[in-house]
Coordinates of C-alpha atoms in Angstrom, one line a residue:
M1 CA 16.5 140.7 111.3
L2 CA 20.2 140.0 111.3
E3 CA 22.0 140.1 114.7
T4 CA 25.7 140.9 115.3
T5 CA 27.8 142.7 117.8
V6 CA 29.4 145.4 115.7
V7 CA 28.3 147.1 112.4
V8 CA 31.1 148.8 110.5
I9 CA 30.0 151.5 108.1
G10 CA 32.3 152.1 105.2
G11 CA 34.1 149.5 103.0
G12 CA 37.4 151.3 102.2
A13 CA 40.7 150.1 103.5
T14 CA 40.1 151.3 107.0
G15 CA 36.6 149.8 107.2
M16 CA 37.7 146.5 105.8
G17 CA 40.8 146.6 108.0
T18 CA 38.5 147.1 111.0
L19 CA 36.3 144.2 109.9
R20 CA 39.4 142.0 109.6
D21 CA 40.7 143.0 113.0
L22 CA 37.4 142.5 114.8
S23 CA 36.9 139.1 113.1
M24 CA 40.5 138.0 114.0
R25 CA 39.8 138.9 117.6
G26 CA 36.6 136.8 117.6
V27 CA 34.1 139.8 117.6
P28 CA 31.0 139.1 115.4
A29 CA 30.9 141.9 112.9
I30 CA 29.1 143.0 109.7
L31 CA 30.3 145.7 107.2
L32 CA 28.0 147.8 105.1
E33 CA 29.4 149.6 102.0
Q34 CA 27.3 151.8 99.7
G35 CA 29.3 151.0 96.6
G36 CA 31.5 148.3 95.2
I37 CA 35.1 147.3 96.1
A38 CA 37.1 150.4 97.1
H39 CA 34.2 152.7 96.0
G40 CA 35.6 155.8 97.8
T41 CA 39.0 157.2 98.6
S42 CA 40.9 153.9 98.8
S43 CA 40.8 153.6 95.0
R44 CA 41.1 157.3 94.2
F45 CA 44.7 158.2 95.1
H46 CA 48.1 158.0 93.4
G47 CA 49.0 154.5 94.7
L48 CA 51.8 155.7 96.9
L49 CA 52.8 153.8 100.0
H50 CA 54.3 156.7 101.9
S51 CA 57.7 156.4 103.5
G52 CA 56.7 159.4 105.6
C53 CA 59.3 161.7 104.0
R54 CA 56.6 164.0 102.8
Y55 CA 55.4 164.8 106.3
V56 CA 58.7 165.0 108.3
V57 CA 58.8 168.8 108.5
N58 CA 55.2 169.8 109.2
D59 CA 53.6 166.6 110.5
P60 CA 56.3 164.4 112.2
E61 CA 53.8 162.1 114.0
S62 CA 52.3 161.2 110.6
A63 CA 55.8 160.6 109.3
H64 CA 56.7 158.2 112.1
E65 CA 53.4 156.3 111.6
C66 CA 53.9 156.1 107.8
I67 CA 57.4 154.5 108.0
E68 CA 56.3 151.9 110.5
E69 CA 53.1 151.0 108.6
N70 CA 55.1 151.0 105.3
M71 CA 57.3 148.3 106.6
I72 CA 54.4 146.3 108.1
L73 CA 52.4 146.3 104.9
R74 CA 55.4 145.2 102.8
R75 CA 55.4 142.1 105.1
I76 CA 51.7 141.3 105.4
G77 CA 50.5 142.5 102.0
K78 CA 53.1 141.3 99.5
G79 CA 50.4 140.7 96.9
C80 CA 49.4 144.4 97.1
V81 CA 52.8 146.1 97.3
E82 CA 55.4 146.7 94.7
V83 CA 58.7 147.7 96.5
T84 CA 60.1 150.3 94.2
E85 CA 61.9 152.8 96.5
G86 CA 61.5 156.5 95.8
F87 CA 63.5 159.7 94.9
F88 CA 63.1 163.1 96.5
V89 CA 64.5 165.5 93.8
L90 CA 65.5 169.2 94.2
T91 CA 64.9 171.1 91.0
P92 CA 66.2 174.6 90.1
K93 CA 62.7 175.9 91.0
D94 CA 62.9 174.6 94.6
D95 CA 64.3 176.3 97.7
S96 CA 67.6 174.6 98.6
N97 CA 67.2 175.9 102.2
F98 CA 64.4 173.3 102.7
V99 CA 66.8 170.4 102.4
E100 CA 68.5 170.7 105.8
P101 CA 65.3 170.7 107.9
W102 CA 63.9 167.9 105.7
L103 CA 67.0 165.8 106.4
K104 CA 66.7 166.5 110.1
G105 CA 63.1 165.5 110.0
C106 CA 63.8 162.2 108.2
D107 CA 66.5 161.4 110.8
A108 CA 64.1 162.2 113.7
A109 CA 61.4 160.0 112.2
G110 CA 63.8 157.1 111.7
I111 CA 63.5 157.1 107.9
K112 CA 66.7 156.0 106.1
V113 CA 67.7 158.5 103.4
K114 CA 70.7 158.3 101.1
E115 CA 71.9 161.0 98.8
I116 CA 73.1 160.1 95.3
T117 CA 74.5 162.3 92.6
P118 CA 72.3 163.7 89.8
A119 CA 74.4 161.7 87.3
E120 CA 73.7 158.4 89.2
A121 CA 70.0 159.3 89.4
L122 CA 69.8 160.0 85.7
K123 CA 71.3 156.6 85.0
L124 CA 68.5 155.0 87.0
E125 CA 65.7 157.3 85.8
P126 CA 66.8 158.7 82.4
N127 CA 63.6 160.6 81.8
L128 CA 64.2 163.0 84.7
A129 CA 65.1 166.6 83.9
P130 CA 68.9 166.9 83.2
D131 CA 69.2 170.0 85.4
I132 CA 68.1 168.4 88.7
Q133 CA 70.2 169.7 91.7
R134 CA 70.1 167.0 94.4
V135 CA 68.6 163.5 94.7
F136 CA 67.8 161.4 97.8
R137 CA 66.8 157.7 97.8
V138 CA 63.9 157.0 100.3
P139 CA 61.9 153.8 101.1
D140 CA 58.7 154.9 99.2
S141 CA 56.7 152.0 97.5
C142 CA 53.6 151.5 95.5
V143 CA 50.3 149.9 96.7
D144 CA 47.2 148.7 94.8
G145 CA 44.2 150.1 96.7
F146 CA 41.6 147.9 95.0
R147 CA 43.6 144.8 95.9
L148 CA 44.4 145.9 99.4
V149 CA 40.7 146.3 100.2
L150 CA 39.8 143.0 98.5
H151 CA 42.5 141.1 100.4
N152 CA 41.4 142.6 103.7
R153 CA 37.9 141.4 102.9
M154 CA 39.1 137.9 102.1
S155 CA 41.0 137.7 105.3
A156 CA 38.0 139.0 107.4
E157 CA 35.7 136.4 105.8
R158 CA 38.1 133.6 106.7
Y159 CA 37.5 134.6 110.3
G160 CA 33.7 134.9 110.0
G161 CA 33.3 138.6 109.1
R162 CA 30.6 139.5 106.6
A163 CA 30.7 142.4 104.1
Y164 CA 27.6 143.6 102.2
L165 CA 28.4 145.8 99.2
Y166 CA 25.9 148.2 97.6
H167 CA 24.1 148.5 101.0
K168 CA 23.6 152.1 102.2
V169 CA 22.8 152.9 105.8
E170 CA 19.6 154.8 106.1
E171 CA 19.1 154.9 109.9
I172 CA 21.3 154.4 113.0
K173 CA 19.0 153.2 115.8
Q174 CA 19.3 154.3 119.4
R175 CA 17.5 153.3 122.6
N176 CA 18.0 155.3 125.9
G177 CA 21.2 156.9 124.6
A178 CA 22.8 153.7 123.3
I179 CA 23.2 152.1 119.9
C180 CA 20.8 149.2 119.2
G181 CA 21.0 148.7 115.4
V182 CA 21.0 150.1 111.9
T183 CA 18.8 150.0 108.8
A184 CA 20.4 149.7 105.4
R185 CA 18.9 149.6 101.9
N186 CA 20.1 147.2 99.3
L187 CA 20.8 149.6 96.4
M188 CA 20.4 146.8 93.8
T189 CA 17.0 145.5 94.9
G190 CA 15.6 148.3 97.0
E191 CA 15.0 146.0 100.0
L192 CA 15.6 147.1 103.5
M193 CA 17.9 145.2 105.9
E194 CA 17.6 145.5 109.7
I195 CA 20.6 144.6 111.8
A196 CA 20.6 144.6 115.6
C197 CA 24.0 145.4 117.2
R198 CA 25.7 146.9 120.2
V199 CA 28.3 149.0 118.5
V200 CA 28.5 151.0 115.3
V201 CA 32.0 151.9 113.9
N202 CA 31.8 154.9 111.6
A203 CA 34.7 154.3 109.1
A204 CA 33.0 156.0 106.1
G205 CA 36.0 158.3 105.2
S206 CA 34.8 161.4 103.3
W207 CA 31.2 160.3 104.2
S208 CA 31.9 160.0 107.9
G209 CA 30.5 163.5 108.7
E210 CA 27.2 162.5 107.0
V211 CA 27.1 159.2 109.0
A212 CA 27.8 161.0 112.3
A213 CA 25.0 163.5 111.4
M214 CA 22.6 160.5 110.9
A215 CA 23.2 159.6 114.5
G216 CA 22.6 163.2 115.6
L217 CA 26.3 164.0 116.1
E218 CA 28.5 166.8 114.7
A219 CA 31.9 166.0 113.2
A220 CA 34.4 168.4 111.7
I221 CA 35.0 166.5 108.4
T222 CA 36.0 168.5 105.4
P223 CA 36.2 166.5 102.1
D224 CA 39.2 167.7 100.2
R225 CA 39.2 167.1 96.4
G226 CA 42.3 165.8 94.6
T227 CA 42.7 165.2 90.8
L228 CA 45.2 162.9 89.3
V229 CA 46.5 162.1 85.7
V230 CA 47.2 158.6 84.4
F231 CA 49.8 158.2 81.6
N232 CA 49.7 155.2 79.3
H233 CA 53.2 153.9 80.1
R234 CA 55.7 153.6 82.9
F235 CA 58.3 156.3 82.3
T236 CA 59.7 156.0 85.8
S237 CA 60.6 152.9 87.8
R238 CA 60.6 154.7 91.1
V239 CA 58.3 157.1 93.0
I240 CA 59.5 160.6 92.1
N241 CA 58.8 163.4 94.6
R242 CA 59.8 167.1 94.4
L243 CA 61.9 168.1 97.4
H244 CA 59.9 171.0 98.7
P245 CA 57.0 171.6 101.1
S246 CA 53.9 169.5 100.1
S247 CA 52.1 171.1 97.2
D248 CA 50.1 170.2 94.1
G249 CA 51.3 167.9 91.3
D250 CA 54.7 167.0 92.9
I251 CA 54.5 163.2 92.9
F252 CA 54.9 160.7 90.0
V253 CA 54.1 157.1 90.9
P254 CA 54.7 154.0 88.7
H255 CA 51.6 151.8 89.0
G256 CA 51.5 148.5 87.2
S257 CA 52.0 149.4 83.5
V258 CA 51.2 153.1 83.9
T259 CA 52.4 156.2 85.7
I260 CA 50.2 158.5 87.9
L261 CA 50.8 162.2 88.5
G262 CA 49.1 163.9 91.4
T263 CA 47.5 165.4 93.1
T264 CA 45.6 168.7 93.7
S265 CA 44.0 169.9 96.9
M266 CA 40.8 171.8 96.9
P267 CA 38.0 171.9 99.5
T268 CA 34.6 170.7 98.4
D269 CA 31.2 170.3 100.1
R270 CA 30.5 166.9 98.5
P271 CA 32.3 163.7 99.3
D272 CA 31.3 162.3 95.9
D273 CA 32.8 165.3 94.0
T274 CA 35.0 163.1 91.8
T275 CA 34.7 164.4 88.2
P276 CA 38.1 165.8 87.0
T277 CA 38.3 168.9 84.9
Y278 CA 40.4 170.1 81.9
P279 CA 42.0 173.0 83.8
E280 CA 43.1 170.7 86.6
V281 CA 44.8 168.4 84.1
T282 CA 46.7 171.1 82.3
R283 CA 47.8 172.7 85.6
L284 CA 49.1 169.3 86.8
L285 CA 51.1 168.9 83.6
E286 CA 52.6 172.4 84.0
I287 CA 53.6 171.7 87.6
G288 CA 55.1 168.3 86.7
E289 CA 57.4 169.6 84.0
P290 CA 60.4 170.5 86.2
L291 CA 60.7 166.8 87.1
F292 CA 59.9 165.4 83.7
P293 CA 60.3 168.0 80.9
K294 CA 58.6 165.8 78.3
V295 CA 55.5 165.2 80.3
H296 CA 53.4 167.2 77.8
E297 CA 54.4 164.7 75.0
Y298 CA 53.4 161.5 76.8
R299 CA 50.0 160.1 76.0
I300 CA 47.5 160.5 78.8
L301 CA 45.1 157.5 79.4
R302 CA 42.6 159.3 81.6
A303 CA 42.2 161.6 84.7
F304 CA 40.3 160.8 87.9
A305 CA 39.6 162.5 91.2
G306 CA 38.9 161.5 94.8
T307 CA 38.2 163.2 98.1
R308 CA 40.3 163.1 101.3
P309 CA 38.4 162.9 104.6
L310 CA 40.3 165.7 106.4
Y311 CA 39.5 166.0 110.1
T312 CA 39.5 169.7 110.8
P313 CA 38.3 170.5 114.4
G314 CA 40.6 173.6 114.5
G315 CA 39.4 175.0 111.2
A316 CA 42.5 174.1 109.2
S317 CA 41.9 173.2 105.6
G318 CA 43.7 171.8 102.5
R319 CA 47.5 171.3 102.8
K320 CA 47.5 172.9 106.3
A321 CA 45.2 170.2 107.7
S322 CA 46.9 167.3 109.5
R323 CA 46.9 163.9 107.7
N324 CA 46.8 162.3 111.1
F325 CA 43.8 160.3 112.3
N326 CA 41.5 160.5 115.4
V327 CA 39.4 157.8 117.1
V328 CA 36.3 159.4 118.7
D329 CA 34.2 157.6 121.2
H330 CA 30.8 159.4 121.0
A331 CA 29.8 158.3 124.6
A332 CA 31.2 161.7 125.5
D333 CA 28.6 163.2 123.2
G334 CA 25.8 161.3 124.9
L335 CA 25.6 158.3 122.5
D336 CA 27.0 155.1 123.9
G337 CA 28.2 152.4 121.4
M338 CA 29.1 154.8 118.5
V339 CA 32.8 155.1 117.6
S340 CA 34.2 157.1 114.6
I341 CA 37.6 157.0 112.9
F342 CA 38.3 160.4 111.3
G343 CA 41.1 161.6 109.0
G344 CA 44.2 159.5 108.2
K345 CA 45.6 158.1 105.0
L346 CA 45.7 154.8 103.2
T347 CA 49.3 154.0 104.3
T348 CA 48.2 154.0 107.9
Y349 CA 44.9 152.2 107.4
R350 CA 45.9 149.1 109.4
L351 CA 47.0 151.2 112.4
M352 CA 43.8 153.1 112.2
A353 CA 41.8 149.9 112.2
E354 CA 43.8 148.6 115.2
R355 CA 43.2 151.7 117.3
V356 CA 39.4 151.7 116.6
T357 CA 39.2 148.0 117.3
D358 CA 41.1 148.4 120.5
D359 CA 38.5 150.9 121.6
V360 CA 35.6 148.6 120.7
C361 CA 37.2 145.6 122.4
R362 CA 37.7 147.6 125.6
R363 CA 34.0 148.3 125.6
L364 CA 33.1 144.7 125.0
K365 CA 35.7 143.4 127.5
V366 CA 37.5 141.4 124.8
T367 CA 41.1 140.9 125.7
T368 CA 42.4 139.1 122.5
P369 CA 45.4 141.1 121.2
C370 CA 45.6 142.5 117.7
R371 CA 47.5 140.2 115.2
T372 CA 47.0 142.2 112.0
A373 CA 50.6 143.3 111.9
E374 CA 51.8 139.7 111.9
E375 CA 49.5 137.6 109.8
P376 CA 49.6 138.0 106.0
L377 CA 46.4 139.2 104.3
I378 CA 46.5 136.2 101.9
E379 CA 48.5 133.0 102.0
T380 CA 51.5 132.5 99.8
P381 CA 50.3 130.4 96.7
D382 CA 51.1 126.7 96.9
P383 CA 53.8 125.9 94.3
A384 CA 51.8 122.9 93.2
V385 CA 48.8 125.1 92.4
L386 CA 51.0 127.5 90.5
A387 CA 52.5 124.6 88.5
R388 CA 48.9 123.6 87.5
A389 CA 48.0 127.2 86.7
A390 CA 51.1 127.6 84.5
K391 CA 49.5 125.1 82.0
L392 CA 46.3 127.2 81.6
F393 CA 47.3 130.8 82.2
P394 CA 49.9 133.1 80.6
V395 CA 53.2 132.3 82.3
R396 CA 54.4 135.9 82.2
A397 CA 51.3 137.0 84.2
L398 CA 51.1 134.0 86.6
N399 CA 52.5 135.8 89.7
L400 CA 50.5 138.9 88.9
M401 CA 47.3 136.9 88.6
A402 CA 48.0 134.9 91.8
D403 CA 48.6 138.2 93.7
R404 CA 45.4 139.6 92.2
L405 CA 43.2 136.6 93.0
G406 CA 44.3 135.9 96.5
D407 CA 42.0 133.3 98.1
D408 CA 40.2 132.8 94.7
L409 CA 43.2 131.4 92.9
T410 CA 42.3 127.7 93.5
K411 CA 38.6 128.3 92.5
T412 CA 39.7 130.1 89.3
L413 CA 42.1 127.4 88.4
Q414 CA 39.3 124.8 88.8
I415 CA 37.1 126.8 86.4
A416 CA 40.0 126.8 83.9
E417 CA 40.6 123.1 84.2
V418 CA 36.9 122.2 83.7
A419 CA 36.9 124.5 80.6
A420 CA 40.0 122.8 79.2
V421 CA 38.5 119.4 79.6
A422 CA 35.2 120.6 77.9
A423 CA 37.2 122.1 75.0
K424 CA 39.1 118.9 74.5
N425 CA 36.0 116.7 74.6
T426 CA 34.2 119.0 72.1
K427 CA 37.3 119.3 69.9
N428 CA 36.5 123.0 69.6
T429 CA 39.7 124.1 67.8
H430 CA 38.7 127.7 68.0
I431 CA 38.6 127.7 71.8
T432 CA 41.6 125.4 72.1
D433 CA 43.7 127.9 70.1
F434 CA 43.2 130.4 72.9
G435 CA 44.4 128.2 75.7
G436 CA 42.1 125.2 76.2
G437 CA 38.9 127.1 76.9
N438 CA 40.6 129.9 78.9
P439 CA 41.2 132.7 76.4
L440 CA 43.0 135.9 77.4
L441 CA 40.3 138.6 77.4
C442 CA 42.4 141.6 78.4
E443 CA 46.0 141.8 77.0
C444 CA 46.8 145.1 78.8
E445 CA 46.2 143.7 82.3
M446 CA 46.5 140.0 81.4
V447 CA 43.1 138.9 82.5
C448 CA 41.7 135.4 81.4
L449 CA 38.2 134.2 81.0
A450 CA 38.4 131.9 84.0
E451 CA 39.2 134.9 86.2
V452 CA 36.3 137.0 84.8
E453 CA 34.0 134.0 85.2
C454 CA 35.0 133.5 88.8
V455 CA 34.4 137.1 89.8
A456 CA 31.2 137.3 87.7
R457 CA 29.8 134.3 89.7
D458 CA 30.4 136.1 93.1
P459 CA 27.1 137.2 94.6
S460 CA 28.5 140.7 95.2
T461 CA 29.3 141.2 91.5
H462 CA 26.5 143.0 89.6
S463 CA 28.2 144.7 86.6
L464 CA 31.1 144.8 84.3
T465 CA 32.5 147.6 86.5
D466 CA 32.5 145.3 89.5
I467 CA 34.6 142.8 87.4
R468 CA 36.9 145.7 86.5
L469 CA 37.4 146.7 90.1
R470 CA 38.6 143.2 91.1
T471 CA 40.6 142.2 88.0
R472 CA 41.7 145.6 86.5
L473 CA 40.0 144.5 83.2
G474 CA 39.7 147.6 81.1
M475 CA 42.1 149.7 83.1
G476 CA 45.1 149.4 80.7
T477 CA 46.1 151.1 77.5
C478 CA 42.9 150.4 75.5
Q479 CA 40.7 151.5 78.4
G480 CA 38.3 148.5 77.7
T481 CA 37.8 149.0 74.0
F482 CA 38.5 145.4 73.2
C483 CA 38.3 143.5 76.5
S484 CA 34.9 144.8 77.5
L485 CA 33.4 143.5 74.3
R486 CA 35.1 140.1 74.7
S487 CA 34.1 139.8 78.3
V488 CA 30.4 140.6 77.8
A489 CA 30.3 138.2 74.8
S490 CA 32.0 135.4 76.8
L491 CA 29.7 135.8 79.8
V492 CA 26.7 135.5 77.5
E493 CA 28.2 132.5 75.7
H494 CA 28.8 130.7 79.0
G495 CA 25.4 131.6 80.4
I496 CA 26.6 133.8 83.3
P497 CA 24.1 136.7 83.6
L498 CA 25.0 140.0 85.2
E499 CA 22.5 142.3 86.9
F500 CA 22.0 144.3 83.7
A501 CA 21.4 143.3 80.1
P502 CA 24.6 143.0 78.0
A503 CA 24.1 146.2 76.1
D504 CA 23.1 148.1 79.2
S505 CA 26.1 146.7 81.1
M506 CA 28.4 147.9 78.2
C507 CA 26.9 151.4 78.3
R508 CA 27.4 151.7 82.0
F509 CA 30.9 150.6 81.7
L510 CA 31.7 153.0 78.9
Q511 CA 30.1 155.9 80.8
E512 CA 32.4 155.3 83.7
R513 CA 35.4 155.3 81.3
W514 CA 34.2 158.4 79.5
K515 CA 34.2 160.4 82.8
G516 CA 37.9 160.1 83.0
L517 CA 38.6 160.5 79.2
R518 CA 36.7 163.8 78.7
P519 CA 39.2 166.1 80.4
V520 CA 42.2 164.8 78.4
L521 CA 40.9 164.7 74.8
W522 CA 43.6 166.2 72.7
G523 CA 46.4 164.9 70.5
Q524 CA 47.0 161.2 70.6
Q525 CA 44.3 160.6 73.3
A526 CA 41.6 162.2 71.0
R527 CA 42.6 160.0 68.1
E528 CA 42.5 156.9 70.4
M529 CA 39.0 158.0 71.6
E530 CA 37.7 158.3 68.1
F531 CA 39.0 154.9 67.3
S532 CA 37.3 153.4 70.4
R533 CA 34.0 155.2 69.4
A534 CA 34.2 153.7 66.0
V535 CA 34.7 150.2 67.4
Y536 CA 31.7 150.5 69.7
A537 CA 29.5 152.1 67.1
G538 CA 30.4 149.6 64.4
I539 CA 30.1 146.5 66.5
L540 CA 27.2 147.3 68.9
N541 CA 25.6 150.3 67.3
L542 CA 25.9 152.2 70.6
D543 CA 26.0 155.6 68.9
G544 CA 22.4 156.3 69.5
A545 CA 21.1 154.8 66.2
M546 CA 20.1 151.4 67.5
H547 CA 16.4 152.0 66.7
E548 CA 17.4 152.2 63.0
Q549 CA 18.8 148.7 63.1
N550 CA 15.6 147.4 64.8
N551 CA 13.5 149.0 62.0

């Protein structure tokens, strides 16, 4: 049996942030996550780091928290944040009377807003609709949810924190009205893990109601489903918001090489209700047209959906429910040692983690102050290491790769250097042609073999999908058509086994991609899908006729 002081349930941004905060304050802690990196809501949003402008009229407390955390995350999470700024745009379809209370709300929340003329805005964003009425510059930014969770994990592990992925909690143990441990199942092996602890932190997001129920508690958590659309190019350099009360489909976010439109808001009774639908996609396109009139002409890469963990003790739902968060100590409910963090949003994850860690530390009489707002998640790369890496990695992608890898940069570089020496010694001209043993496997996201190999060797990696979540392999324009084949083949060639056989690993990867492609199969996307299907069927015979080849 493992022993620790605190078990954190849920490995999204808030859970990993809590593990990091506890570990930095010297509190022994273990985190349990039922899926892979950013399995839940933290990877299923539009990638917007809120300035708070969206909440200034109806939820001023959230607005104030957002602008403060926005500035903190820009400082501590430079590898996860792209500082883009944002526009709030009034279109002819919007009520101009909303502008005045919105501006007063921004001023009250301390958010700096500057109006520019539509002509100036169109020079900066030429794809915007030519009939826009008013435009305001705001400090919105973009954040990579996958990377944010990963970097929090890296930071936590540096301070002794332990995170177990693919471990689902099956029992929260109590003795005389107090927490004494948990039982979790390893979903890859089926084995049970017993952990003795004094405190359990419920940071399971949309699943937090189910976790509370497991401990015999009631929690007013309403999963709220949101669908988003990903376009295959970046047609805006800034976050573009419609200037009206929060509604569906009114935010466009540039994210790496793509643009994301979202989102919808619909109550659901399942936290894992994440399959998008064709009607949701067509509706989003219709709503997005007043901002970008050619939105129907752009190629869509895929659609995806996630669920928000709305805390609804008063019965509010959907857009009417607050996006604020609540820390609940369940000692008042008769269970000592159980603390839950309900509601909130990704932008305020660090503050949520700080508040729940403060509560835990008061209980444990730990007086070490929180430092998560001051210390960077990962260290700035050493220039000497970057200089070595520039010889073996694509120069154009060097900073991107360094941001992505975080603490694994040096380890990945060592793999590439060993491969370069081996390629030189064997005089393998084929390999040398691709960069001294470190070929580029994914052109869309600029991912090299050494990076894939480093992630594949991590004990928490079981599948090609796990590699995708950490490297963005297969998340670009080709949606894995070429890089998935190259990656599986390279791992086999280098003797690095995954949990599943190569063909099975490919099928699982493709099935995950297919879920997002199915709702957008028309026009250019349908042609691209047929091309991909032909590639898979022709090379791996994955079209259901494999038995014919065996015969």
